[in-house]
Amino acid sequence: MIAAATLLGLAAAGWYWVVHPADLPTDPRERTAQTPVGSTIYVGLARTDRTIAVTGVRMAVEANVAVQVRLLRCVGGEVAVTTDPSVFCTRLEDPSGHDLSPDDSLVAEVTGDSPGAAYLRTPVVSFTDGLQRGSSRLGSPAVVTLLER
């Protein structure tokens, strides 16, 4: 009876460890960017402190105009705010299905055709880290202002 309870306790502790990896780093300070309507801007949102295998990324966007937003993996670099990420990144790609290492970063690609603003909430990354798997916020929120030309 004691052996069975001990095994059950160890199994529960092991399962808890598997589904509760350490949180990824966040920063509550908002990134800010401005771009003319019709132009695409890239805003750096996040870096991680360890290598993780990304299984999915999502981010809530609140805007007072229609905007198109994509989260991308900046391979081998980091972007603050730019219209030309090729200066900072070897390439941009969908982060899902790829490792995100401390050498890489998450970037938001934002485009809009009307003046206004968009608030990008802190991204949530689903990932595996060795045997552990879970989801965590990663990085910072951002405010992007679309300016009239």
Coordinates of N, CA and C in Angstrom, one line a residue:
M1 N 0.8 -1.2 0.0 CA 0.0 0.0 0.0 C 0.9 1.3 0.0
I2 N 1.9 1.3 0.8 CA 2.8 2.5 0.9 C 3.6 2.6 -0.4
A3 N 4.0 1.5 -0.9 CA 4.8 1.5 -2.2 C 3.9 2.0 -3.3
A4 N 2.6 1.6 -3.4 CA 1.7 2.1 -4.4 C 1.5 3.6 -4.3
A5 N 1.3 4.1 -3.1 CA 1.1 5.5 -2.8 C 2.4 6.3 -3.2
T6 N 3.5 5.8 -2.9 CA 4.8 6.4 -3.3 C 4.9 6.5 -4.8
L7 N 4.6 5.4 -5.5 CA 4.7 5.4 -6.9 C 3.7 6.4 -7.6
L8 N 2.5 6.4 -7.0 CA 1.5 7.3 -7.5 C 2.0 8.8 -7.3
G9 N 2.6 9.1 -6.2 CA 3.1 10.4 -5.9 C 4.2 10.8 -6.8
L10 N 5.1 9.9 -7.1 CA 6.2 10.1 -8.0 C 5.7 10.4 -9.4
A11 N 4.7 9.6 -9.8 CA 4.2 9.7 -11.2 C 3.5 11.1 -11.3
A12 N 2.7 11.5 -10.3 CA 2.1 12.8 -10.3 C 3.1 13.9 -10.4
A13 N 4.1 13.8 -9.6 CA 5.2 14.9 -9.6 C 5.9 14.9 -10.9
G14 N 6.1 13.7 -11.5 CA 6.8 13.7 -12.8 C 5.9 14.3 -13.9
W15 N 4.6 14.0 -13.9 CA 3.6 14.6 -14.8 C 3.6 16.1 -14.7
Y16 N 3.5 16.6 -13.4 CA 3.5 18.0 -13.2 C 4.7 18.7 -13.8
W17 N 5.9 18.1 -13.6 CA 7.1 18.6 -14.1 C 7.1 18.7 -15.6
V18 N 6.6 17.7 -16.3 CA 6.5 17.6 -17.7 C 5.7 18.8 -18.3
V19 N 4.6 19.1 -17.7 CA 3.6 20.1 -18.2 C 3.8 21.5 -17.6
H20 N 4.8 21.7 -16.8 CA 5.0 23.0 -16.2 C 6.5 23.4 -16.4
P21 N 6.9 23.7 -17.6 CA 8.3 24.2 -17.8 C 8.4 25.6 -17.2
A22 N 9.6 26.0 -17.0 CA 9.9 27.4 -16.5 C 9.3 28.4 -17.5
D23 N 8.8 29.5 -17.0 CA 8.2 30.6 -17.8 C 9.3 31.2 -18.7
L24 N 8.9 31.6 -19.8 CA 9.8 32.3 -20.7 C 9.9 33.8 -20.3
P25 N 11.0 34.5 -20.6 CA 11.2 35.9 -20.2 C 10.2 36.9 -20.8
T26 N 9.7 37.8 -20.0 CA 8.8 38.8 -20.4 C 9.3 40.2 -20.0
D27 N 8.8 41.2 -20.6 CA 9.1 42.6 -20.2 C 7.8 43.4 -20.4
P28 N 7.3 44.0 -19.4 CA 6.0 44.7 -19.5 C 6.1 46.0 -20.2
R29 N 7.3 46.5 -20.5 CA 7.5 47.8 -21.2 C 7.0 47.6 -22.7
E30 N 6.2 48.5 -23.1 CA 5.6 48.5 -24.5 C 6.7 49.0 -25.5
R31 N 6.8 48.2 -26.6 CA 7.6 48.7 -27.7 C 6.7 49.6 -28.5
T32 N 7.2 50.7 -29.1 CA 6.4 51.6 -29.9 C 7.0 51.7 -31.3
A33 N 6.2 51.9 -32.3 CA 6.6 52.1 -33.7 C 5.6 52.9 -34.4
Q34 N 6.0 53.6 -35.4 CA 5.2 54.4 -36.3 C 5.5 54.1 -37.8
T35 N 4.5 54.1 -38.6 CA 4.8 53.8 -40.0 C 3.7 54.5 -40.8
P36 N 4.0 54.9 -42.0 CA 2.9 55.5 -42.9 C 2.0 54.4 -43.3
V37 N 0.7 54.7 -43.5 CA -0.3 53.7 -44.0 C 0.3 53.1 -45.3
G38 N 0.0 51.8 -45.5 CA 0.4 51.1 -46.7 C 1.8 50.6 -46.7
S39 N 2.6 51.0 -45.6 CA 4.0 50.5 -45.5 C 4.0 49.4 -44.4
T40 N 4.9 48.5 -44.6 CA 5.1 47.4 -43.6 C 6.2 47.7 -42.6
I41 N 6.0 47.5 -41.4 CA 7.0 47.8 -40.3 C 7.2 46.5 -39.5
Y42 N 8.4 46.3 -39.1 CA 8.7 45.1 -38.3 C 9.1 45.6 -36.9
V43 N 8.5 45.0 -35.9 CA 8.7 45.4 -34.5 C 9.2 44.2 -33.7
G44 N 10.4 44.3 -33.1 CA 10.9 43.2 -32.3 C 10.2 43.1 -31.0
L45 N 9.8 41.9 -30.7 CA 9.0 41.7 -29.5 C 9.6 40.8 -28.4
A46 N 10.5 39.8 -28.9 CA 10.9 38.9 -27.9 C 12.2 38.2 -28.3
R47 N 13.0 37.8 -27.2 CA 14.1 36.8 -27.3 C 13.9 35.9 -26.2
T48 N 14.4 34.7 -26.3 CA 14.3 33.7 -25.2 C 15.7 33.5 -24.7
D49 N 15.8 33.0 -23.4 CA 17.0 32.8 -22.8 C 17.5 31.3 -22.9
R50 N 16.8 30.5 -23.7 CA 17.1 29.1 -23.9 C 16.5 28.7 -25.2
T51 N 17.0 27.6 -25.7 CA 16.5 27.1 -27.0 C 15.2 26.2 -26.7
I52 N 14.2 26.6 -27.4 CA 12.9 25.9 -27.3 C 12.4 25.5 -28.7
A53 N 11.6 24.4 -28.8 CA 11.0 24.0 -30.0 C 9.6 24.6 -30.0
V54 N 9.3 25.5 -30.9 CA 8.0 26.2 -31.0 C 7.0 25.4 -31.7
T55 N 5.9 25.1 -31.0 CA 4.8 24.4 -31.7 C 3.6 25.3 -32.1
G56 N 3.6 26.5 -31.6 CA 2.6 27.5 -32.0 C 2.9 28.8 -31.3
V57 N 2.4 29.9 -32.0 CA 2.5 31.2 -31.4 C 1.2 32.0 -31.7
R58 N 0.7 32.7 -30.7 CA -0.5 33.5 -30.9 C -0.3 34.8 -30.2
M59 N -1.1 35.8 -30.7 CA -1.0 37.1 -30.1 C -2.3 37.9 -30.4
A60 N -2.9 38.4 -29.3 CA -4.1 39.2 -29.5 C -3.7 40.6 -30.0
V61 N -4.5 41.1 -30.9 CA -4.3 42.4 -31.4 C -5.6 43.2 -31.3
E62 N -5.5 44.4 -30.7 CA -6.6 45.3 -30.6 C -6.3 46.5 -31.4
A63 N -7.2 46.9 -32.3 CA -6.9 48.0 -33.2 C -8.1 48.8 -33.5
N64 N -8.0 50.1 -33.8 CA -9.1 50.9 -34.2 C -9.3 51.0 -35.7
V65 N -8.4 50.3 -36.4 CA -8.5 50.2 -37.9 C -8.1 48.8 -38.3
A66 N -8.3 48.4 -39.5 CA -7.9 47.1 -40.0 C -6.4 47.0 -40.2
V67 N -5.8 46.0 -39.5 CA -4.4 45.8 -39.7 C -4.1 44.4 -40.0
Q68 N -3.0 44.1 -40.7 CA -2.6 42.7 -40.9 C -1.3 42.6 -40.0
V69 N -1.3 41.5 -39.2 CA -0.2 41.3 -38.3 C 0.2 39.8 -38.4
R70 N 1.5 39.6 -38.6 CA 2.1 38.2 -38.6 C 3.2 38.2 -37.6
L71 N 3.3 37.1 -36.9 CA 4.5 36.9 -36.0 C 5.5 36.0 -36.8
L72 N 6.7 36.5 -36.8 CA 7.8 35.8 -37.5 C 9.0 35.5 -36.6
R73 N 9.7 34.5 -37.0 CA 11.0 34.2 -36.4 C 12.1 34.9 -37.2
C74 N 12.9 35.8 -36.5 CA 14.0 36.5 -37.1 C 15.2 35.6 -36.8
V75 N 15.7 34.9 -37.8 CA 16.8 33.9 -37.6 C 18.1 34.6 -37.5
G76 N 18.9 34.4 -36.4 CA 20.2 34.9 -36.3 C 20.3 36.4 -36.0
G77 N 19.3 37.0 -35.4 CA 19.3 38.4 -35.2 C 18.2 38.9 -34.3
E78 N 18.2 40.2 -34.2 CA 17.1 40.9 -33.4 C 16.8 42.2 -34.1
V79 N 15.5 42.6 -34.1 CA 15.0 43.8 -34.7 C 14.5 44.6 -33.5
A80 N 14.7 45.9 -33.5 CA 14.0 46.9 -32.6 C 12.8 47.3 -33.4
V81 N 13.0 48.2 -34.4 CA 11.9 48.7 -35.3 C 12.6 49.0 -36.6
T82 N 12.1 48.4 -37.7 CA 12.7 48.6 -39.0 C 11.7 48.4 -40.1
T83 N 12.0 48.9 -41.3 CA 11.2 48.6 -42.5 C 12.0 47.6 -43.3
D84 N 13.2 47.3 -43.0 CA 14.1 46.3 -43.7 C 14.7 45.3 -42.7
P85 N 14.0 44.2 -42.4 CA 14.6 43.3 -41.4 C 15.8 42.5 -42.0
S86 N 16.0 42.5 -43.3 CA 17.1 41.7 -43.9 C 18.5 42.2 -43.4
V87 N 18.5 43.5 -42.9 CA 19.8 44.0 -42.3 C 20.1 43.3 -41.0
F88 N 19.1 42.9 -40.3 CA 19.2 42.3 -38.9 C 19.1 40.8 -38.9
C89 N 18.3 40.2 -39.8 CA 17.9 38.8 -39.8 C 18.5 38.1 -41.0
T90 N 19.0 36.9 -40.8 CA 19.4 36.0 -41.9 C 18.2 35.7 -42.8
R91 N 17.0 35.4 -42.1 CA 15.8 35.2 -42.8 C 14.6 35.4 -41.8
L92 N 13.4 35.6 -42.4 CA 12.2 35.6 -41.5 C 11.4 34.4 -41.9
E93 N 10.8 33.7 -40.9 CA 9.9 32.6 -41.2 C 8.9 32.4 -40.1
D94 N 7.9 31.6 -40.4 CA 6.9 31.2 -39.4 C 7.6 30.5 -38.3
P95 N 7.4 30.9 -37.0 CA 8.2 30.3 -35.9 C 7.7 28.9 -35.6
S96 N 6.4 28.6 -35.9 CA 5.9 27.2 -35.6 C 6.7 26.2 -36.3
G97 N 7.1 25.1 -35.6 CA 7.8 24.0 -36.2 C 9.3 24.2 -36.2
H98 N 9.8 25.3 -35.6 CA 11.2 25.7 -35.6 C 11.7 25.9 -34.2
D99 N 13.0 25.7 -34.0 CA 13.6 26.1 -32.7 C 13.7 27.6 -32.6
L100 N 13.5 28.1 -31.5 CA 13.8 29.5 -31.2 C 14.9 29.5 -30.2
S101 N 16.1 30.0 -30.6 CA 17.3 30.0 -29.7 C 17.6 31.4 -29.2
P102 N 18.5 31.6 -28.3 CA 18.9 32.9 -27.9 C 19.5 33.8 -29.0
D103 N 19.8 33.2 -30.1 CA 20.3 34.0 -31.3 C 19.2 34.5 -32.2
D104 N 18.0 34.0 -31.9 CA 16.8 34.4 -32.8 C 15.9 35.3 -31.9
S105 N 14.9 35.8 -32.6 CA 13.9 36.7 -31.9 C 12.6 36.5 -32.6
L106 N 11.5 37.0 -31.9 CA 10.2 37.1 -32.5 C 9.9 38.5 -32.9
V107 N 9.4 38.6 -34.1 CA 9.1 39.9 -34.7 C 7.7 40.0 -35.2
A108 N 7.1 41.1 -35.0 CA 5.7 41.3 -35.6 C 5.8 42.1 -36.9
E109 N 5.2 41.6 -37.9 CA 5.1 42.3 -39.2 C 3.8 43.0 -39.2
V110 N 3.7 44.3 -39.4 CA 2.4 45.0 -39.3 C 2.2 45.9 -40.5
T111 N 1.0 45.8 -41.1 CA 0.7 46.6 -42.2 C -0.8 47.1 -42.1
G112 N -1.1 48.3 -42.4 CA -2.4 48.8 -42.4 C -2.6 49.8 -43.5
D113 N -3.9 50.0 -44.0 CA -4.2 50.9 -45.1 C -4.9 52.2 -44.6
S114 N -5.2 52.3 -43.3 CA -5.9 53.5 -42.8 C -5.1 54.0 -41.6
P115 N -5.1 55.3 -41.3 CA -4.5 55.9 -40.1 C -5.2 55.3 -38.9
G116 N -4.4 55.0 -37.9 CA -4.9 54.5 -36.6 C -3.9 53.9 -35.8
A117 N -4.2 53.1 -34.9 CA -3.3 52.4 -34.0 C -3.7 51.0 -33.7
A118 N -2.6 50.2 -33.4 CA -2.9 48.8 -33.0 C -2.1 48.5 -31.8
Y119 N -2.7 47.8 -30.9 CA -2.0 47.3 -29.6 C -1.8 45.8 -29.8
L120 N -0.5 45.4 -29.8 CA -0.2 44.0 -29.9 C 0.2 43.5 -28.5
R121 N -0.6 42.6 -28.0 CA -0.4 42.0 -26.7 C 0.9 41.1 -26.7
T122 N 1.4 40.9 -25.5 CA 2.6 40.0 -25.4 C 2.3 38.6 -26.1
P123 N 3.1 38.2 -27.0 CA 2.9 36.9 -27.6 C 2.8 35.7 -26.6
V124 N 2.1 34.7 -26.9 CA 2.0 33.5 -26.1 C 2.6 32.4 -27.0
V125 N 3.6 31.7 -26.5 CA 4.3 30.7 -27.3 C 4.0 29.3 -26.7
S126 N 3.6 28.4 -27.5 CA 3.5 27.0 -27.1 C 4.8 26.3 -27.6
F127 N 5.4 25.5 -26.7 CA 6.7 25.0 -26.9 C 7.0 23.7 -26.2
T128 N 8.1 23.1 -26.6 CA 8.7 22.0 -25.9 C 10.1 22.4 -25.5
D129 N 10.5 22.0 -24.4 CA 11.9 22.3 -23.9 C 12.4 21.0 -23.3
G130 N 13.1 20.2 -24.1 CA 13.5 18.8 -23.7 C 12.2 18.0 -23.6
L131 N 12.0 17.4 -22.4 CA 10.8 16.6 -22.1 C 9.6 17.4 -21.7
Q132 N 9.9 18.7 -21.4 CA 8.8 19.5 -20.9 C 8.0 20.2 -22.1
R133 N 6.7 20.4 -21.8 CA 6.0 21.1 -22.9 C 4.9 22.0 -22.2
G134 N 4.7 23.1 -22.8 CA 3.7 24.1 -22.2 C 3.6 25.3 -23.0
S135 N 2.9 26.3 -22.5 CA 2.8 27.6 -23.1 C 3.1 28.7 -22.1
S136 N 3.7 29.8 -22.7 CA 4.1 30.9 -21.8 C 4.1 32.2 -22.6
R137 N 3.9 33.3 -22.0 CA 4.1 34.6 -22.6 C 5.6 34.7 -22.8
L138 N 5.9 35.5 -23.9 CA 7.3 35.7 -24.2 C 7.5 37.1 -24.8
G139 N 8.3 37.9 -24.1 CA 8.6 39.2 -24.7 C 7.8 40.4 -24.2
S140 N 7.5 41.3 -25.1 CA 6.8 42.6 -24.7 C 5.6 42.8 -25.6
P141 N 4.7 43.6 -25.1 CA 3.6 44.2 -25.9 C 4.1 45.3 -26.8
A142 N 3.4 45.7 -27.8 CA 3.8 46.8 -28.6 C 2.6 47.7 -29.1
V143 N 2.9 48.9 -29.4 CA 1.9 49.8 -29.9 C 2.4 50.3 -31.3
V144 N 1.6 50.1 -32.3 CA 2.0 50.5 -33.7 C 1.0 51.6 -34.1
T145 N 1.6 52.8 -34.5 CA 0.7 53.9 -35.0 C 0.9 53.9 -36.5
L146 N -0.2 53.9 -37.2 CA -0.2 54.1 -38.7 C -0.6 55.5 -39.0
L147 N 0.4 56.2 -39.6 CA 0.3 57.6 -39.9 C -0.2 57.9 -41.3
E148 N -1.0 58.9 -41.5 CA -1.5 59.3 -42.8 C -0.3 59.8 -43.6
R149 N -0.3 59.5 -44.9 CA 0.8 60.0 -45.8 C 0.7 61.4 -46.1

